[in-house]
Short mmCIF file of C-alpha atoms in Angstrom, two decimals:
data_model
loop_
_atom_site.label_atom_id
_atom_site.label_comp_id
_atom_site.label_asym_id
_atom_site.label_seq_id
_atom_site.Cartn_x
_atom_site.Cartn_y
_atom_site.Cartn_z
CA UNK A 1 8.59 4.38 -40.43
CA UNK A 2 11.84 4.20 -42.54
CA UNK A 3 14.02 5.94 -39.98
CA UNK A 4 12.63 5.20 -36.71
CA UNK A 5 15.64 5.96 -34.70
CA UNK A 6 15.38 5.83 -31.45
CA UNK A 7 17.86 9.89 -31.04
CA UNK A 8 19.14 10.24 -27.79
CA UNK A 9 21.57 12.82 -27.26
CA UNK A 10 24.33 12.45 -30.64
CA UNK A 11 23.34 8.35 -30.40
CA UNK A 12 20.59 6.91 -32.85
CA UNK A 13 19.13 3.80 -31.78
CA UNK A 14 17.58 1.22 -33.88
CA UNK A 15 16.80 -0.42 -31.00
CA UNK A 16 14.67 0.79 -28.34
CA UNK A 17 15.29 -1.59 -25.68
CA UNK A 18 17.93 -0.88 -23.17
CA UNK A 19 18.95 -3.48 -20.73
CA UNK A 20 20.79 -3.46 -18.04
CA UNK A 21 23.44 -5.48 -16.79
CA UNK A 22 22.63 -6.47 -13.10
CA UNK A 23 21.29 -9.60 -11.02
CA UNK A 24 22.40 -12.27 -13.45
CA UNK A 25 23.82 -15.48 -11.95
CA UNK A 26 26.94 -15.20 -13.99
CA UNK A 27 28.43 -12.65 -16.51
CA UNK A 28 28.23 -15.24 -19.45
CA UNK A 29 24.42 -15.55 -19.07
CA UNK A 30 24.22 -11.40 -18.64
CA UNK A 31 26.23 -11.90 -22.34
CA UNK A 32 23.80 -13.96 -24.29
CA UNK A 33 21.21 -12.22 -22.70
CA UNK A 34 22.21 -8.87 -24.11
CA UNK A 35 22.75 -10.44 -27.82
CA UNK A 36 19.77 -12.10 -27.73
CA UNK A 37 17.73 -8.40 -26.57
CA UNK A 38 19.33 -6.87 -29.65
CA UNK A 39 20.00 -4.00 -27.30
CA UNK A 40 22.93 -1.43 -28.43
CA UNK A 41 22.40 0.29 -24.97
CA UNK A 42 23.81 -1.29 -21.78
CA UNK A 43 23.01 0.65 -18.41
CA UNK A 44 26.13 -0.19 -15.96
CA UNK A 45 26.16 0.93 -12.11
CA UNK A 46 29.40 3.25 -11.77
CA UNK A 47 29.41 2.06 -8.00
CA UNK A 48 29.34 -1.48 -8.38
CA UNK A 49 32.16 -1.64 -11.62
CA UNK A 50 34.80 -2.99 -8.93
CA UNK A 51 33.04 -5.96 -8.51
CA UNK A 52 34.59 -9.07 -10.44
CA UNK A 53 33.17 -12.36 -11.07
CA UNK A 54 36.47 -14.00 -10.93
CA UNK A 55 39.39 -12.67 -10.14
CA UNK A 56 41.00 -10.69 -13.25
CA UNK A 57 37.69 -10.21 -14.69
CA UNK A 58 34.79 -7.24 -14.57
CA UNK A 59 31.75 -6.70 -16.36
CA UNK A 60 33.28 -4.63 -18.71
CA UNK A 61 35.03 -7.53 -20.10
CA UNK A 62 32.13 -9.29 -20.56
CA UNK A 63 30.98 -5.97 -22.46
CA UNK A 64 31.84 -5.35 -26.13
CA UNK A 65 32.48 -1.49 -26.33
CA UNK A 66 32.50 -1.97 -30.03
CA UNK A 67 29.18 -3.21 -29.98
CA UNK A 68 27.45 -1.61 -27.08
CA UNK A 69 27.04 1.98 -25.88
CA UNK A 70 27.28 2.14 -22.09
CA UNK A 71 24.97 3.97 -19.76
CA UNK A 72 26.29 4.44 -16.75
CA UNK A 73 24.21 4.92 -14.14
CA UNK A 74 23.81 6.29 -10.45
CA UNK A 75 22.20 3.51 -8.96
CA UNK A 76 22.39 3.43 -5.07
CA UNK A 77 22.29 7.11 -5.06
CA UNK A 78 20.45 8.72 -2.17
CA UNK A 79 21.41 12.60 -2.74
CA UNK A 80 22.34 15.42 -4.95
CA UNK A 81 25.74 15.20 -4.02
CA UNK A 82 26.04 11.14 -4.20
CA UNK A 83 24.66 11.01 -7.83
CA UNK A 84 26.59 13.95 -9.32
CA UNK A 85 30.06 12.47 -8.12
CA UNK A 86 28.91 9.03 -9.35
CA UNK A 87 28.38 10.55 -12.69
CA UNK A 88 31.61 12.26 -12.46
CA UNK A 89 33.82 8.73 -11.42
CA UNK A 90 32.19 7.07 -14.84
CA UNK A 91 33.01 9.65 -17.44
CA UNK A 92 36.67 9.92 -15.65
CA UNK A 93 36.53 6.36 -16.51
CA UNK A 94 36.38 6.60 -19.72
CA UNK A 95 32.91 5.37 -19.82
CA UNK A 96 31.05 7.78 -20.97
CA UNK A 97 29.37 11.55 -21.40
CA UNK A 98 25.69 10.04 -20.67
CA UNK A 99 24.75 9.03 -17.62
CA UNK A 100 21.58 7.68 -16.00
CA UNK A 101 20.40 10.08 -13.12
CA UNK A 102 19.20 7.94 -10.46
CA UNK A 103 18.17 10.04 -7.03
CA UNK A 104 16.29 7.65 -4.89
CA UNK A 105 14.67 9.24 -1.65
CA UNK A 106 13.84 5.99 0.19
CA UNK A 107 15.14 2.75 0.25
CA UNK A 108 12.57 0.35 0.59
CA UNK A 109 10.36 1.55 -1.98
CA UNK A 110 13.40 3.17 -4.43
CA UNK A 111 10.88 5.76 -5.77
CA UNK A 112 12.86 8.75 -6.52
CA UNK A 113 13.59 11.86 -4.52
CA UNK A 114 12.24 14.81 -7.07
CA UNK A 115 14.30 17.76 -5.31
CA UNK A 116 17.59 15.88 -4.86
CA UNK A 117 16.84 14.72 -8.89
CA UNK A 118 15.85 18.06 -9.82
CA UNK A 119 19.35 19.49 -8.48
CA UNK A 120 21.53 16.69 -9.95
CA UNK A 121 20.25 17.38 -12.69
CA UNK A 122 20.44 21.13 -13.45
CA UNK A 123 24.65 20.35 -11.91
CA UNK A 124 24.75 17.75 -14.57
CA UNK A 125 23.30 19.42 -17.53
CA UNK A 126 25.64 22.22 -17.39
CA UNK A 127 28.53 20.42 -17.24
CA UNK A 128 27.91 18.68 -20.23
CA UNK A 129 26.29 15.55 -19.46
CA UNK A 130 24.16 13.85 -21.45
CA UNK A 131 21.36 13.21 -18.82
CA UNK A 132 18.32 10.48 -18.82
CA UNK A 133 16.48 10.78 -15.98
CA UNK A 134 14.68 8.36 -13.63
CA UNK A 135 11.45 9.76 -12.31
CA UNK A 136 8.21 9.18 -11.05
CA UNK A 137 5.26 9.63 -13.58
CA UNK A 138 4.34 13.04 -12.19
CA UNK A 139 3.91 15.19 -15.64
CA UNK A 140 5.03 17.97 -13.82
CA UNK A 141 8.29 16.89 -12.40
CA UNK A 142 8.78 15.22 -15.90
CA UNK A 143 8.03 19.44 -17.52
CA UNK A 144 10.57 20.44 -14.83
CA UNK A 145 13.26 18.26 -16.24
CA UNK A 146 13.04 19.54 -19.61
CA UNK A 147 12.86 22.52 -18.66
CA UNK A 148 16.50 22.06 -17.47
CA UNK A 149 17.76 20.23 -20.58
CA UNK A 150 17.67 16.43 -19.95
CA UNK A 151 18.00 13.96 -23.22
CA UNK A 152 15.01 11.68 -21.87
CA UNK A 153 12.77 11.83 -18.96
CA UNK A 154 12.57 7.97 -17.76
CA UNK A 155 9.15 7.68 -15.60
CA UNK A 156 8.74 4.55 -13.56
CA UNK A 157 6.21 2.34 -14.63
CA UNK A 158 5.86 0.53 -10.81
CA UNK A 159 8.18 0.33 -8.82
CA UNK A 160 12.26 -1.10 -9.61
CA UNK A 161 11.85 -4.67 -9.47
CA UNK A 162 8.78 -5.37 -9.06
CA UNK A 163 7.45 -6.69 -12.03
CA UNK A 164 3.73 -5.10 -12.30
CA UNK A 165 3.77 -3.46 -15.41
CA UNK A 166 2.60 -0.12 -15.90
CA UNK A 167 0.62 0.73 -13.25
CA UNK A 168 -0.37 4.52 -14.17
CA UNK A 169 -0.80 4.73 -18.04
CA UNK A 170 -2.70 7.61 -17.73
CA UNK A 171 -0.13 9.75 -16.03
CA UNK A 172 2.32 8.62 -18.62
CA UNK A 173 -0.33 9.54 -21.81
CA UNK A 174 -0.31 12.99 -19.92
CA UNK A 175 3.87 13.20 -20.37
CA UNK A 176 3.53 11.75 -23.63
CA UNK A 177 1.24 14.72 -24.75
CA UNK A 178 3.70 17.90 -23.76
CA UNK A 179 7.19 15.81 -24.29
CA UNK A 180 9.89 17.69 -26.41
CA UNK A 181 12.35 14.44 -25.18
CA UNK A 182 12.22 10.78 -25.42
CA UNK A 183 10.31 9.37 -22.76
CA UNK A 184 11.30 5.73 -22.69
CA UNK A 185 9.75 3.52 -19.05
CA UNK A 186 12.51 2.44 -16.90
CA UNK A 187 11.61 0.52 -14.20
CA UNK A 188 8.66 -2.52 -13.00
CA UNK A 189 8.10 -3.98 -16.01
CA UNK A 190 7.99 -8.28 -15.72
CA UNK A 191 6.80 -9.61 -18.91
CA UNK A 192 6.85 -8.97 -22.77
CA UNK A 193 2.98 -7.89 -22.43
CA UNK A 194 3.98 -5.40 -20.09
CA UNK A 195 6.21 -3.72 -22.93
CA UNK A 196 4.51 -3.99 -25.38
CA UNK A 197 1.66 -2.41 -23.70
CA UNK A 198 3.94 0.32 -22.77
CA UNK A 199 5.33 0.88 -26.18
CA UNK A 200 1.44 0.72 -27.13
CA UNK A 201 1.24 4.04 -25.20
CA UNK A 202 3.71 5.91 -27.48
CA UNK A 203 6.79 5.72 -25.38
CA UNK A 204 10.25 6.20 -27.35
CA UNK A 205 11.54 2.85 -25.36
CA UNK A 206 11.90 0.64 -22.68
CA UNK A 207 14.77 0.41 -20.08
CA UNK A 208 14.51 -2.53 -18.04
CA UNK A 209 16.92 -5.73 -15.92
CA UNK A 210 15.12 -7.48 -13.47
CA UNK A 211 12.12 -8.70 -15.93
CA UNK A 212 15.40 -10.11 -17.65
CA UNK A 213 17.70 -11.06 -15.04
CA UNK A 214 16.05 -13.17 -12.50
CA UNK A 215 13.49 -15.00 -15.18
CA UNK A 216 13.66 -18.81 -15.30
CA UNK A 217 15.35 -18.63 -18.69
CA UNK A 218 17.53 -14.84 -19.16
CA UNK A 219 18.15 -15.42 -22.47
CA UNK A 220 14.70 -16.60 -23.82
CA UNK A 221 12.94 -14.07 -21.85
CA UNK A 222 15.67 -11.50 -23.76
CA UNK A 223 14.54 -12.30 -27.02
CA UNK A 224 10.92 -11.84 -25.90
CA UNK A 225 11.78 -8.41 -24.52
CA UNK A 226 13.08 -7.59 -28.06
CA UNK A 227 10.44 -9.07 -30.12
CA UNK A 228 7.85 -7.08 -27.68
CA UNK A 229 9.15 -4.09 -28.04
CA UNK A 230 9.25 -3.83 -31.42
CA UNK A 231 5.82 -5.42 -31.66
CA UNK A 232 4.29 -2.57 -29.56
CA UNK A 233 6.46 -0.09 -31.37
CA UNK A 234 5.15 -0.96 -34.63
CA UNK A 235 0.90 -1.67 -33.24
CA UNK A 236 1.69 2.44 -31.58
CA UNK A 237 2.72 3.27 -35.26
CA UNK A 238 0.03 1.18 -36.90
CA UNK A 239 -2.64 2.95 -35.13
CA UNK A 240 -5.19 0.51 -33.19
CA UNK A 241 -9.09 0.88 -33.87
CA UNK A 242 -11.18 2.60 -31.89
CA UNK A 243 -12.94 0.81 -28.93
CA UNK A 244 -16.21 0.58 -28.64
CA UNK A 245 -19.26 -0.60 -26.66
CA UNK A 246 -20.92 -2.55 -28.93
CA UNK A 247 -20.60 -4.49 -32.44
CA UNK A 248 -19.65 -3.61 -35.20
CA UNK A 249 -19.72 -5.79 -38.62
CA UNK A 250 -16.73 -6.41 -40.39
CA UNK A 251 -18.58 -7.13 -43.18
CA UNK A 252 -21.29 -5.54 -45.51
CA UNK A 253 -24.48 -4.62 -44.03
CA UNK A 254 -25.97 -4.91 -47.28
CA UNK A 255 -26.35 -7.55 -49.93
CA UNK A 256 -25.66 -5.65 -53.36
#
């Protein structure tokens, strides 16, 4: 347990939460929320970096580059096409080489679109891209995607947003079982239970911004995302007993 790096492409993590930097009421609170997460990873949307909070001042000003990796992302994506010259606009941007492949095929559910994904990515990959890929929690879309080279396979745990945890844990056991990449659960998570349930299952990490975002408190619910995530990472490593139907003494059964 020494050096439990999260590796994702030439980046080492110690942490294994990565937040995102959306939905908060102002960019100071989207600060302390990200140095009280203890996140080194910040996902940004490469279609909304024009937007300013004042005039003279983005996001990535609110953003220390020195301190933070940023993951751009294709969020708002509805095609092949879309995504791959999203990804293209943020690494001409200096931003970076990674980028989060977002696809979506519908926009009132934002599930993803597996054969517009599926194409972005295999176009990304081979230009050089570090890829981490939303999906769905389909183990065979998720083999398809390493197949083609991705750094992480990112299955949904419910849907964006909508804070209900991980609603298919078997489905994700069954990607955990083949995985050659990290598969870290972006996506529905609301509460620190929620992660650390999901880190419970063996997942590399967590990516999540709403459950963040739009609590009562940002901040406190930040430092509750970190401590849960390294809470489940450590009761994963731990190894939890075995359930079981009935009793079992924790002490002696015999006098001696």
């Amino acid at each position: 347990m020494s050096d439990d790096a999260l590796r994702v492409g030439k980046y080492a993590l110690r942490s294994r939460l990565i937040v995102g930097t959306g939905k908060y009421a102002t960019l100071e609170t989207m600060k302390e929320a990200l140095e009280a997460s203890g996140t080194e990873m910040v996902t940004v949307a490469v279609r909304r970096m024009q937007l300013a909070d004042r005039p003279g001042q983005t996001l990535l000003d609110y953003i220390d580059r020195k301190k933070y990796i940023i993951l751009p992302n294709t969020a708002g994506c509805f095609s092949a096409e879309e995504a791959v010259r999203t990804a293209r606009l943020g690494r001409e941007a200096g931003l970076s080489d990674l980028v989060k492949l977002e696809v979506l095929g519908d926009e009132r559910t934002l599930l993803p679109d597996p054969v517009e994904t599926l194409k972005a990515t295999e176009i990304l990959v081979k230009e050089g891209f570090t890829v981490l890929v939303y999906t769905s929690d389909d183990p065979i879309i998720a083999r398809k995607l390493e197949d083609l080279g991705v750094a992480s396979v990112m299955p949904a745990g419910s849907p964006i947003g909508s804070g209900q945890g991980v609603l298919n844990p078997n489905n994700i056991r069954i990607i955990l079982e083949s995985a050659r990449t990290p598969v870290i659960v972006d996506a529905g998570v609301g509460t620190a239970s929620d992660v650390t349930r999901a880190m419970e299952l063996g997942v590399a990490g967590i990516l999540l911004n709403t459950a963040i975002a739009h609590a009562r408190d940002p901040v406190a619910m930040a430092r509750s995302m970190r401590l849960a995530t390294e809470a489940g990472r450590l009761s994963f490593q731990a190894g939890r007993i075995p359930k079981r139907l009935y009793a079992k003494a924790s002490s002696p059964e015999k006098d001696f």
